[in-house]
């Protein structure tokens, strides 16, 4: 008989600034801690509407509810009078409510993690785990997800690869794709498209149209459709915005995934298929440093490194066609699969957070 470790009670906070990554990451983390680590999670989210898009069944009329064994609360101001839980995680280092912090400062044993943005840059290893003592005695710890052992790791469910293998074994279920309204001719490469509005989709489609190969693009509702002149070999359609679980299935079912931001990027890595990541555009070329770091780590086949920079900025001149031919494609598939396997070997983010909170290391 295996004994569960003692229950960890935690408050997770999420402000939906823009886009969906904030709540996407925090929901995934909440689910993993609850399902696999014996945590009891209270998730405070200021816009549950964003969560409802990826988690069907959430009732937006309620101020709080149980969903997948997680207590989901609408985070309103002024903040509810609640006794804080002994573990607190601020998603993307969002500010916590003043009244909550006052109550937190009166508790004797508190672990407060500021969960930061994901980046492959080297400095992340140096800053991960550092804390910043405050005048009220609280010591938030900066917890950086990342790709190296000295970071917080990546979100990866322990059973993800097994589920994915079962799925792929069924040759990426045509019935399931048909239930989304997707029916394609044989030998067509399916492409999932989730990019920022300025992604140069037309440029990519123009390159695809020069290859002897059929492509079919799947665009979730809300995604800008490419301005396509009729092409014989490149078609596209809109599909519903999917639940997070179905979005994973979509990534496993497609031959090429266009992803962005943070969470879909990581999911595309686990999907083991070729993908093109669009970094979130930041001022002062910050996103270019992130792309450089990612390309150095991932050892992407040429000409992807250059293309990713252009792709993020919304124009492509790089010729991707060498990777779209049969031989180049094989190379790209192999590189994607190897990368996924390599990164899967690391301890995942939820496990590292769990370990940190159960056995807090000496604070740096
Ligand atoms: O929405 P994003 O652009 O979010 C980004 C990142 O979080 C980035 O780090 C942050 O700085 C910026 O916002 C403000 O992309 P991301 O991170 O991929 O999040 C999208 C979420 O939506 C992810 O959890 C997957 C989910 N999703 C579905 O559940 N179903 C779908 O059909 C699609 C297309 C996405």
mmCIF file of C-alpha atoms and ligand atoms in Angstrom:
data_model
loop_
_atom_site.group_PDB
_atom_site.id
_atom_site.type_symbol
_atom_site.label_atom_id
_atom_site.label_comp_id
_atom_site.label_asym_id
_atom_site.label_seq_id
_atom_site.Cartn_x
_atom_site.Cartn_y
_atom_site.Cartn_z
ATOM 1 C CA UNK A 1 0.000 0.000 0.000
ATOM 2 C CA UNK A 2 1.470 3.364 -0.976
ATOM 3 C CA UNK A 3 0.968 6.158 1.530
ATOM 4 C CA UNK A 4 0.110 9.625 0.229
ATOM 5 C CA UNK A 5 2.322 12.406 1.490
ATOM 6 C CA UNK A 6 0.608 14.884 3.849
ATOM 7 C CA UNK A 7 -1.751 17.250 2.115
ATOM 8 C CA UNK A 8 -0.356 20.662 1.113
ATOM 9 C CA UNK A 9 -2.911 23.479 1.284
ATOM 10 C CA UNK A 10 -2.231 26.273 -1.153
ATOM 11 C CA UNK A 11 -3.602 29.462 -2.663
ATOM 12 C CA UNK A 12 -2.755 30.021 -6.317
ATOM 13 C CA UNK A 13 -3.316 33.498 -7.740
ATOM 14 C CA UNK A 14 -3.790 34.378 -11.386
ATOM 15 C CA UNK A 15 -4.394 37.714 -13.057
ATOM 16 C CA UNK A 16 -5.333 37.455 -16.703
ATOM 17 C CA UNK A 17 -3.281 40.330 -18.101
ATOM 18 C CA UNK A 18 -3.871 39.659 -21.767
ATOM 19 C CA UNK A 19 -4.020 36.443 -23.773
ATOM 20 C CA UNK A 20 -4.535 33.051 -22.257
ATOM 21 C CA UNK A 21 -1.147 31.869 -21.063
ATOM 22 C CA UNK A 22 -1.479 33.204 -17.520
ATOM 23 C CA UNK A 23 -4.547 31.181 -16.721
ATOM 24 C CA UNK A 24 -3.481 28.321 -18.992
ATOM 25 C CA UNK A 25 -0.302 27.777 -16.987
ATOM 26 C CA UNK A 26 -1.910 28.247 -13.565
ATOM 27 C CA UNK A 27 -4.754 25.885 -14.364
ATOM 28 C CA UNK A 28 -2.399 23.211 -15.579
ATOM 29 C CA UNK A 29 -0.263 23.639 -12.480
ATOM 30 C CA UNK A 30 -3.315 23.531 -10.185
ATOM 31 C CA UNK A 31 -4.483 20.343 -11.871
ATOM 32 C CA UNK A 32 -1.144 18.628 -11.550
ATOM 33 C CA UNK A 33 -0.585 19.548 -7.923
ATOM 34 C CA UNK A 34 -4.087 18.338 -7.091
ATOM 35 C CA UNK A 35 -4.105 15.154 -9.148
ATOM 36 C CA UNK A 36 -0.558 13.976 -8.579
ATOM 37 C CA UNK A 37 0.906 15.629 -5.473
ATOM 38 C CA UNK A 38 -1.904 15.541 -2.933
ATOM 39 C CA UNK A 39 -2.331 19.308 -2.789
ATOM 40 C CA UNK A 40 -5.557 21.037 -1.870
ATOM 41 C CA UNK A 41 -5.671 24.058 -4.145
ATOM 42 C CA UNK A 42 -7.694 27.243 -4.011
ATOM 43 C CA UNK A 43 -7.274 29.097 -7.322
ATOM 44 C CA UNK A 44 -8.042 32.816 -7.370
ATOM 45 C CA UNK A 45 -8.535 34.076 -10.906
ATOM 46 C CA UNK A 46 -9.709 37.557 -11.835
ATOM 47 C CA UNK A 47 -11.224 36.531 -15.175
ATOM 48 C CA UNK A 48 -12.639 33.017 -14.938
ATOM 49 C CA UNK A 49 -14.105 33.641 -18.401
ATOM 50 C CA UNK A 50 -10.628 33.022 -19.820
ATOM 51 C CA UNK A 51 -10.428 29.753 -17.912
ATOM 52 C CA UNK A 52 -13.887 28.680 -19.079
ATOM 53 C CA UNK A 53 -12.601 28.758 -22.648
ATOM 54 C CA UNK A 54 -10.182 25.923 -21.918
ATOM 55 C CA UNK A 55 -12.031 24.142 -19.112
ATOM 56 C CA UNK A 56 -15.592 23.245 -20.084
ATOM 57 C CA UNK A 57 -18.087 22.937 -17.272
ATOM 58 C CA UNK A 58 -17.088 26.023 -15.316
ATOM 59 C CA UNK A 59 -20.185 27.946 -14.210
ATOM 60 C CA UNK A 60 -19.416 31.650 -14.647
ATOM 61 C CA UNK A 61 -22.396 32.710 -12.528
ATOM 62 C CA UNK A 62 -20.716 31.345 -9.406
ATOM 63 C CA UNK A 63 -18.162 33.277 -7.381
ATOM 64 C CA UNK A 64 -16.590 29.994 -6.289
ATOM 65 C CA UNK A 65 -16.970 26.361 -7.261
ATOM 66 C CA UNK A 66 -15.226 22.996 -7.300
ATOM 67 C CA UNK A 67 -13.817 21.952 -10.641
ATOM 68 C CA UNK A 68 -11.547 18.932 -11.032
ATOM 69 C CA UNK A 69 -11.167 18.929 -7.234
ATOM 70 C CA UNK A 70 -9.833 22.496 -7.339
ATOM 71 C CA UNK A 71 -11.633 25.326 -5.551
ATOM 72 C CA UNK A 72 -11.957 28.003 -8.214
ATOM 73 C CA UNK A 73 -12.683 31.513 -6.906
ATOM 74 C CA UNK A 74 -13.416 34.650 -8.840
ATOM 75 C CA UNK A 75 -10.792 37.112 -7.564
ATOM 76 C CA UNK A 76 -12.629 40.362 -6.907
ATOM 77 C CA UNK A 77 -11.640 43.607 -5.209
ATOM 78 C CA UNK A 78 -11.998 44.298 -2.349
ATOM 79 C CA UNK A 79 -10.574 40.860 -1.712
ATOM 80 C CA UNK A 80 -12.523 38.336 0.348
ATOM 81 C CA UNK A 81 -11.636 38.030 4.044
ATOM 82 C CA UNK A 82 -9.980 34.620 4.080
ATOM 83 C CA UNK A 83 -7.386 32.880 6.159
ATOM 84 C CA UNK A 84 -4.412 32.364 3.841
ATOM 85 C CA UNK A 85 -3.169 28.881 3.157
ATOM 86 C CA UNK A 86 0.430 28.150 4.213
ATOM 87 C CA UNK A 87 1.618 27.900 0.596
ATOM 88 C CA UNK A 88 1.000 30.741 -1.834
ATOM 89 C CA UNK A 89 1.890 30.837 -5.534
ATOM 90 C CA UNK A 90 1.574 34.095 -7.444
ATOM 91 C CA UNK A 91 1.234 33.243 -11.133
ATOM 92 C CA UNK A 92 3.558 35.264 -13.358
ATOM 93 C CA UNK A 93 4.492 37.160 -10.178
ATOM 94 C CA UNK A 94 1.177 38.967 -10.015
ATOM 95 C CA UNK A 95 0.571 41.390 -7.142
ATOM 96 C CA UNK A 96 -1.338 39.867 -4.250
ATOM 97 C CA UNK A 97 -4.194 41.675 -2.492
ATOM 98 C CA UNK A 98 -3.042 43.950 0.379
ATOM 99 C CA UNK A 99 -5.478 42.477 2.873
ATOM 100 C CA UNK A 100 -4.284 38.970 2.019
ATOM 101 C CA UNK A 101 -0.632 39.993 2.457
ATOM 102 C CA UNK A 102 -1.384 41.534 5.851
ATOM 103 C CA UNK A 103 -2.972 38.296 6.987
ATOM 104 C CA UNK A 104 -0.117 36.276 5.458
ATOM 105 C CA UNK A 105 2.493 38.294 7.358
ATOM 106 C CA UNK A 106 0.854 37.292 10.630
ATOM 107 C CA UNK A 107 1.315 33.602 9.968
ATOM 108 C CA UNK A 108 4.348 31.796 11.347
ATOM 109 C CA UNK A 109 5.223 29.463 8.496
ATOM 110 C CA UNK A 110 4.561 30.609 4.997
ATOM 111 C CA UNK A 111 6.011 29.648 1.624
ATOM 112 C CA UNK A 112 5.350 32.251 -1.043
ATOM 113 C CA UNK A 113 6.499 31.484 -4.570
ATOM 114 C CA UNK A 114 6.525 34.081 -7.305
ATOM 115 C CA UNK A 115 6.140 31.924 -10.390
ATOM 116 C CA UNK A 116 7.938 33.698 -13.216
ATOM 117 C CA UNK A 117 7.848 33.640 -17.017
ATOM 118 C CA UNK A 118 9.491 30.841 -18.950
ATOM 119 C CA UNK A 119 12.750 31.492 -20.710
ATOM 120 C CA UNK A 120 15.719 29.413 -21.849
ATOM 121 C CA UNK A 121 18.154 32.227 -21.062
ATOM 122 C CA UNK A 122 21.162 31.403 -18.867
ATOM 123 C CA UNK A 123 20.490 33.992 -16.201
ATOM 124 C CA UNK A 124 17.367 32.075 -15.183
ATOM 125 C CA UNK A 125 19.482 29.419 -13.434
ATOM 126 C CA UNK A 126 21.155 32.112 -11.307
ATOM 127 C CA UNK A 127 17.961 33.776 -10.243
ATOM 128 C CA UNK A 128 15.811 30.713 -9.699
ATOM 129 C CA UNK A 129 15.186 30.171 -6.007
ATOM 130 C CA UNK A 130 16.353 33.561 -4.814
ATOM 131 C CA UNK A 131 14.242 35.389 -2.331
ATOM 132 C CA UNK A 132 13.592 39.026 -1.569
ATOM 133 C CA UNK A 133 12.953 39.713 2.134
ATOM 134 C CA UNK A 134 10.296 42.350 2.742
ATOM 135 C CA UNK A 135 9.852 44.744 5.629
ATOM 136 C CA UNK A 136 6.804 42.807 6.826
ATOM 137 C CA UNK A 137 8.964 39.694 7.277
ATOM 138 C CA UNK A 138 7.640 37.830 4.249
ATOM 139 C CA UNK A 139 10.190 36.321 1.851
ATOM 140 C CA UNK A 140 8.788 35.701 -1.618
ATOM 141 C CA UNK A 141 10.902 33.240 -3.588
ATOM 142 C CA UNK A 142 11.384 33.703 -7.327
ATOM 143 C CA UNK A 143 10.572 30.407 -8.960
ATOM 144 C CA UNK A 144 11.611 30.290 -12.601
ATOM 145 C CA UNK A 145 10.336 27.569 -14.900
ATOM 146 C CA UNK A 146 13.053 26.579 -17.301
ATOM 147 C CA UNK A 147 14.912 24.072 -19.385
ATOM 148 C CA UNK A 148 17.938 23.417 -17.178
ATOM 149 C CA UNK A 149 18.438 21.380 -13.996
ATOM 150 C CA UNK A 150 19.075 24.521 -11.924
ATOM 151 C CA UNK A 151 15.695 26.018 -12.834
ATOM 152 C CA UNK A 152 12.123 25.178 -11.865
ATOM 153 C CA UNK A 153 11.576 22.883 -14.861
ATOM 154 C CA UNK A 154 8.624 22.582 -17.227
ATOM 155 C CA UNK A 155 5.007 21.597 -16.755
ATOM 156 C CA UNK A 156 4.698 17.934 -17.700
ATOM 157 C CA UNK A 157 2.120 15.512 -16.346
ATOM 158 C CA UNK A 158 3.582 12.139 -15.328
ATOM 159 C CA UNK A 159 1.128 10.272 -17.565
ATOM 160 C CA UNK A 160 1.276 12.587 -20.593
ATOM 161 C CA UNK A 161 3.606 10.546 -22.748
ATOM 162 C CA UNK A 162 1.704 7.325 -22.051
ATOM 163 C CA UNK A 163 -1.576 8.980 -23.099
ATOM 164 C CA UNK A 164 0.083 10.395 -26.152
ATOM 165 C CA UNK A 165 1.539 7.014 -27.137
ATOM 166 C CA UNK A 166 -1.900 5.376 -26.894
ATOM 167 C CA UNK A 167 -3.320 8.177 -29.020
ATOM 168 C CA UNK A 168 -0.652 7.995 -31.695
ATOM 169 C CA UNK A 169 -0.964 4.226 -31.731
ATOM 170 C CA UNK A 170 -4.481 4.738 -33.030
ATOM 171 C CA UNK A 171 -2.914 6.715 -35.871
ATOM 172 C CA UNK A 172 -4.180 10.028 -34.539
ATOM 173 C CA UNK A 173 -7.823 9.163 -34.329
ATOM 174 C CA UNK A 174 -9.587 10.118 -37.577
ATOM 175 C CA UNK A 175 -12.953 9.852 -35.792
ATOM 176 C CA UNK A 176 -11.881 12.442 -33.291
ATOM 177 C CA UNK A 177 -10.639 14.755 -36.029
ATOM 178 C CA UNK A 178 -13.897 14.221 -37.896
ATOM 179 C CA UNK A 179 -15.786 15.205 -34.718
ATOM 180 C CA UNK A 180 -14.008 18.562 -35.009
ATOM 181 C CA UNK A 181 -15.178 18.774 -38.595
ATOM 182 C CA UNK A 182 -11.721 17.960 -39.962
ATOM 183 C CA UNK A 183 -11.623 15.585 -42.886
ATOM 184 C CA UNK A 184 -8.608 15.678 -45.170
ATOM 185 C CA UNK A 185 -7.384 13.956 -48.263
ATOM 186 C CA UNK A 186 -4.721 11.271 -47.710
ATOM 187 C CA UNK A 187 -1.095 12.406 -47.545
ATOM 188 C CA UNK A 188 -2.086 15.854 -46.343
ATOM 189 C CA UNK A 189 0.044 17.498 -43.677
ATOM 190 C CA UNK A 190 -2.204 18.895 -40.974
ATOM 191 C CA UNK A 191 -1.060 22.178 -39.438
ATOM 192 C CA UNK A 192 -2.480 23.607 -36.204
ATOM 193 C CA UNK A 193 -2.282 27.385 -36.107
ATOM 194 C CA UNK A 194 -2.151 29.341 -32.847
ATOM 195 C CA UNK A 195 -0.174 32.524 -33.404
ATOM 196 C CA UNK A 196 -0.311 36.222 -32.613
ATOM 197 C CA UNK A 197 -2.211 38.334 -35.128
ATOM 198 C CA UNK A 198 0.937 39.698 -36.774
ATOM 199 C CA UNK A 199 2.397 36.263 -37.628
ATOM 200 C CA UNK A 200 3.293 36.249 -41.338
ATOM 201 C CA UNK A 201 1.009 33.341 -42.171
ATOM 202 C CA UNK A 202 0.679 34.405 -45.792
ATOM 203 C CA UNK A 203 4.461 34.165 -46.205
ATOM 204 C CA UNK A 204 4.489 30.666 -44.775
ATOM 205 C CA UNK A 205 1.584 29.593 -46.960
ATOM 206 C CA UNK A 206 3.386 30.977 -50.019
ATOM 207 C CA UNK A 207 6.371 28.782 -49.143
ATOM 208 C CA UNK A 208 4.161 25.745 -48.623
ATOM 209 C CA UNK A 209 2.562 26.297 -51.988
ATOM 210 C CA UNK A 210 5.955 25.870 -53.665
ATOM 211 C CA UNK A 211 6.400 22.346 -52.267
ATOM 212 C CA UNK A 212 4.842 19.256 -53.779
ATOM 213 C CA UNK A 213 2.813 18.413 -50.756
ATOM 214 C CA UNK A 214 -0.727 19.102 -49.529
ATOM 215 C CA UNK A 215 -1.149 21.159 -46.347
ATOM 216 C CA UNK A 216 -4.350 21.832 -44.417
ATOM 217 C CA UNK A 217 -4.359 24.542 -41.742
ATOM 218 C CA UNK A 218 -6.611 24.376 -38.669
ATOM 219 C CA UNK A 219 -7.347 27.727 -37.081
ATOM 220 C CA UNK A 220 -9.106 27.981 -33.720
ATOM 221 C CA UNK A 221 -11.922 30.498 -33.522
ATOM 222 C CA UNK A 222 -10.428 33.898 -32.813
ATOM 223 C CA UNK A 223 -7.275 33.184 -34.788
ATOM 224 C CA UNK A 224 -6.701 35.510 -37.721
ATOM 225 C CA UNK A 225 -7.186 33.626 -40.965
ATOM 226 C CA UNK A 226 -4.506 33.977 -43.619
ATOM 227 C CA UNK A 227 -5.368 36.107 -46.576
ATOM 228 C CA UNK A 228 -5.133 33.245 -49.050
ATOM 229 C CA UNK A 229 -5.444 33.420 -52.764
ATOM 230 C CA UNK A 230 -6.622 30.047 -54.086
ATOM 231 C CA UNK A 231 -3.828 27.462 -53.930
ATOM 232 C CA UNK A 232 -4.091 23.942 -55.086
ATOM 233 C CA UNK A 233 -2.125 22.433 -52.248
ATOM 234 C CA UNK A 234 -2.796 24.655 -49.203
ATOM 235 C CA UNK A 235 -6.253 24.838 -47.642
ATOM 236 C CA UNK A 236 -7.530 25.961 -44.272
ATOM 237 C CA UNK A 237 -10.568 25.834 -42.018
ATOM 238 C CA UNK A 238 -11.668 27.174 -38.654
ATOM 239 C CA UNK A 239 -12.220 24.826 -35.718
ATOM 240 C CA UNK A 240 -13.631 25.430 -32.238
ATOM 241 C CA UNK A 241 -11.381 26.655 -29.459
ATOM 242 C CA UNK A 242 -10.657 23.398 -27.622
ATOM 243 C CA UNK A 243 -10.339 22.374 -23.996
ATOM 244 C CA UNK A 244 -6.731 22.093 -22.829
ATOM 245 C CA UNK A 245 -6.920 18.306 -23.035
ATOM 246 C CA UNK A 246 -8.302 18.380 -26.551
ATOM 247 C CA UNK A 247 -5.754 20.970 -27.566
ATOM 248 C CA UNK A 248 -3.066 18.458 -26.574
ATOM 249 C CA UNK A 249 -4.775 15.865 -28.765
ATOM 250 C CA UNK A 250 -4.816 18.321 -31.612
ATOM 251 C CA UNK A 251 -1.075 18.928 -31.284
ATOM 252 C CA UNK A 252 -0.460 15.173 -31.266
ATOM 253 C CA UNK A 253 -2.660 14.786 -34.350
ATOM 254 C CA UNK A 254 -1.071 17.480 -36.479
ATOM 255 C CA UNK A 255 2.113 17.190 -38.482
ATOM 256 C CA UNK A 256 3.193 20.756 -37.819
ATOM 257 C CA UNK A 257 2.140 22.980 -34.923
ATOM 258 C CA UNK A 258 2.323 26.763 -34.922
ATOM 259 C CA UNK A 259 2.361 27.812 -31.283
ATOM 260 C CA UNK A 260 3.082 30.909 -29.248
ATOM 261 C CA UNK A 261 3.668 32.423 -25.811
ATOM 262 C CA UNK A 262 4.449 29.917 -23.121
ATOM 263 C CA UNK A 263 2.016 27.103 -22.517
ATOM 264 C CA UNK A 264 1.283 26.071 -26.115
ATOM 265 C CA UNK A 265 5.043 26.244 -26.745
ATOM 266 C CA UNK A 266 5.712 23.662 -24.037
ATOM 267 C CA UNK A 267 2.807 21.507 -25.161
ATOM 268 C CA UNK A 268 4.236 21.515 -28.691
ATOM 269 C CA UNK A 269 7.579 20.312 -27.334
ATOM 270 C CA UNK A 270 5.867 17.334 -25.691
ATOM 271 C CA UNK A 271 3.889 16.622 -28.869
ATOM 272 C CA UNK A 272 7.215 15.540 -30.471
ATOM 273 C CA UNK A 273 6.133 16.992 -33.832
ATOM 274 C CA UNK A 274 7.797 19.810 -35.776
ATOM 275 C CA UNK A 275 6.643 23.187 -34.536
ATOM 276 C CA UNK A 276 7.228 26.885 -35.048
ATOM 277 C CA UNK A 277 7.160 28.973 -31.885
ATOM 278 C CA UNK A 278 6.135 32.606 -31.961
ATOM 279 C CA UNK A 279 7.659 34.407 -28.992
ATOM 280 C CA UNK A 280 5.520 37.006 -27.286
ATOM 281 C CA UNK A 281 6.629 40.336 -28.706
ATOM 282 C CA UNK A 282 8.393 42.446 -26.090
ATOM 283 C CA UNK A 283 10.035 45.801 -26.285
ATOM 284 C CA UNK A 284 13.791 46.351 -26.563
ATOM 285 C CA UNK A 285 14.348 43.074 -28.403
ATOM 286 C CA UNK A 286 13.838 41.033 -25.235
ATOM 287 C CA UNK A 287 12.009 38.429 -27.270
ATOM 288 C CA UNK A 288 15.004 38.086 -29.590
ATOM 289 C CA UNK A 289 17.234 37.187 -26.633
ATOM 290 C CA UNK A 290 14.667 34.574 -25.652
ATOM 291 C CA UNK A 291 14.601 33.170 -29.173
ATOM 292 C CA UNK A 292 18.411 33.025 -29.319
ATOM 293 C CA UNK A 293 18.512 31.171 -26.017
ATOM 294 C CA UNK A 294 15.843 28.745 -27.168
ATOM 295 C CA UNK A 295 17.580 28.052 -30.491
ATOM 296 C CA UNK A 296 20.905 27.446 -28.750
ATOM 297 C CA UNK A 297 19.311 25.007 -26.350
ATOM 298 C CA UNK A 298 17.080 23.234 -28.845
ATOM 299 C CA UNK A 299 19.694 22.880 -31.608
ATOM 300 C CA UNK A 300 16.998 23.452 -34.203
ATOM 301 C CA UNK A 301 17.762 22.480 -37.782
ATOM 302 C CA UNK A 302 18.614 25.292 -40.207
ATOM 303 C CA UNK A 303 17.024 27.617 -41.228
ATOM 304 C CA UNK A 304 14.668 27.582 -38.229
ATOM 305 C CA UNK A 305 16.726 29.800 -35.902
ATOM 306 C CA UNK A 306 16.653 32.679 -38.335
ATOM 307 C CA UNK A 307 13.040 32.058 -39.219
ATOM 308 C CA UNK A 308 11.918 32.241 -35.576
ATOM 309 C CA UNK A 309 13.282 35.772 -35.257
ATOM 310 C CA UNK A 310 11.465 36.869 -38.378
ATOM 311 C CA UNK A 311 8.323 35.013 -37.453
ATOM 312 C CA UNK A 312 8.162 36.782 -34.086
ATOM 313 C CA UNK A 313 8.450 40.156 -35.778
ATOM 314 C CA UNK A 314 5.850 39.431 -38.425
ATOM 315 C CA UNK A 315 7.763 39.026 -41.680
ATOM 316 C CA UNK A 316 9.610 36.125 -43.297
ATOM 317 C CA UNK A 317 12.223 36.109 -45.963
ATOM 318 C CA UNK A 318 13.895 32.897 -44.776
ATOM 319 C CA UNK A 319 13.265 30.035 -47.154
ATOM 320 C CA UNK A 320 11.799 27.184 -45.137
ATOM 321 C CA UNK A 321 11.326 24.894 -48.120
ATOM 322 C CA UNK A 322 14.436 22.747 -47.392
ATOM 323 C CA UNK A 323 12.640 21.566 -44.252
ATOM 324 C CA UNK A 324 9.356 20.999 -46.061
ATOM 325 C CA UNK A 325 10.778 18.509 -48.553
ATOM 326 C CA UNK A 326 10.719 14.802 -47.665
ATOM 327 C CA UNK A 327 14.321 14.665 -46.464
ATOM 328 C CA UNK A 328 14.247 17.949 -44.574
ATOM 329 C CA UNK A 329 10.956 17.015 -43.005
ATOM 330 C CA UNK A 330 12.385 13.774 -41.698
ATOM 331 C CA UNK A 331 15.276 15.676 -40.160
ATOM 332 C CA UNK A 332 12.865 18.123 -38.523
ATOM 333 C CA UNK A 333 10.712 15.276 -37.152
ATOM 334 C CA UNK A 334 13.757 13.542 -35.721
ATOM 335 C CA UNK A 335 15.090 16.702 -34.100
ATOM 336 C CA UNK A 336 11.674 17.433 -32.528
ATOM 337 C CA UNK A 337 11.362 13.967 -31.131
ATOM 338 C CA UNK A 338 14.883 13.972 -29.689
ATOM 339 C CA UNK A 339 14.376 17.354 -28.094
ATOM 340 C CA UNK A 340 11.163 16.227 -26.460
ATOM 341 C CA UNK A 341 12.793 13.072 -25.118
ATOM 342 C CA UNK A 342 15.755 14.998 -23.738
ATOM 343 C CA UNK A 343 13.635 17.600 -21.945
ATOM 344 C CA UNK A 344 11.210 14.973 -20.620
ATOM 345 C CA UNK A 345 14.024 13.469 -18.573
ATOM 346 C CA UNK A 346 14.201 16.501 -16.316
ATOM 347 C CA UNK A 347 12.132 16.795 -13.179
ATOM 348 C CA UNK A 348 8.949 18.672 -14.028
ATOM 349 C CA UNK A 349 7.757 21.987 -12.599
ATOM 350 C CA UNK A 350 4.969 20.628 -10.370
ATOM 351 C CA UNK A 351 7.348 18.070 -8.843
ATOM 352 C CA UNK A 352 9.957 20.732 -8.148
ATOM 353 C CA UNK A 353 7.393 23.031 -6.580
ATOM 354 C CA UNK A 354 6.058 20.156 -4.502
ATOM 355 C CA UNK A 355 9.535 19.244 -3.330
ATOM 356 C CA UNK A 356 10.398 22.847 -2.562
ATOM 357 C CA UNK A 357 7.298 23.301 -0.430
ATOM 358 C CA UNK A 358 7.652 20.024 1.432
ATOM 359 C CA UNK A 359 11.391 20.452 2.066
ATOM 360 C CA UNK A 360 12.170 24.136 1.656
ATOM 361 C CA UNK A 361 15.877 24.439 0.784
ATOM 362 C CA UNK A 362 18.022 27.010 2.532
ATOM 363 C CA UNK A 363 16.901 30.278 0.953
ATOM 364 C CA UNK A 364 19.516 31.966 -1.207
HETATM 365 O O1 LIG B 1 -2.221 33.123 -24.911
HETATM 366 P P1 LIG B 1 -0.750 33.199 -24.988
HETATM 367 O O2 LIG B 1 -0.206 34.103 -25.988
HETATM 368 O O3 LIG B 1 -0.179 33.563 -23.594
HETATM 369 C C1 LIG B 1 0.989 34.350 -23.441
HETATM 370 C C2 LIG B 1 2.021 33.666 -22.604
HETATM 371 O O4 LIG B 1 1.544 33.258 -21.359
HETATM 372 C C3 LIG B 1 3.167 34.613 -22.402
HETATM 373 O O5 LIG B 1 4.142 34.040 -21.600
HETATM 374 C C4 LIG B 1 2.666 35.884 -21.755
HETATM 375 O O6 LIG B 1 3.702 36.754 -21.625
HETATM 376 C C5 LIG B 1 1.616 36.482 -22.650
HETATM 377 O O7 LIG B 1 0.567 35.557 -22.871
HETATM 378 C C6 LIG B 1 1.023 37.703 -22.025
HETATM 379 O O8 LIG B 1 -0.186 31.742 -25.330
HETATM 380 P P2 LIG B 1 0.007 30.452 -24.433
HETATM 381 O O9 LIG B 1 0.962 30.689 -23.326
HETATM 382 O O10 LIG B 1 0.316 29.381 -25.344
HETATM 383 O O11 LIG B 1 -1.428 30.173 -23.788
HETATM 384 C C7 LIG B 1 -2.522 29.721 -24.506
HETATM 385 C C8 LIG B 1 -3.362 28.759 -23.684
HETATM 386 O O12 LIG B 1 -4.556 28.432 -24.385
HETATM 387 C C9 LIG B 1 -2.658 27.439 -23.399
HETATM 388 O O13 LIG B 1 -2.930 27.013 -22.078
HETATM 389 C C10 LIG B 1 -3.299 26.461 -24.378
HETATM 390 C C11 LIG B 1 -4.698 27.006 -24.422
HETATM 391 N N1 LIG B 1 -5.484 26.621 -25.604
HETATM 392 C C12 LIG B 1 -6.563 25.765 -25.428
HETATM 393 O O14 LIG B 1 -6.800 25.300 -24.301
HETATM 394 N N2 LIG B 1 -7.327 25.434 -26.502
HETATM 395 C C13 LIG B 1 -7.092 25.910 -27.753
HETATM 396 O O15 LIG B 1 -7.838 25.575 -28.708
HETATM 397 C C14 LIG B 1 -5.966 26.768 -27.947
HETATM 398 C C15 LIG B 1 -5.640 27.299 -29.325
HETATM 399 C C16 LIG B 1 -5.190 27.121 -26.836
#
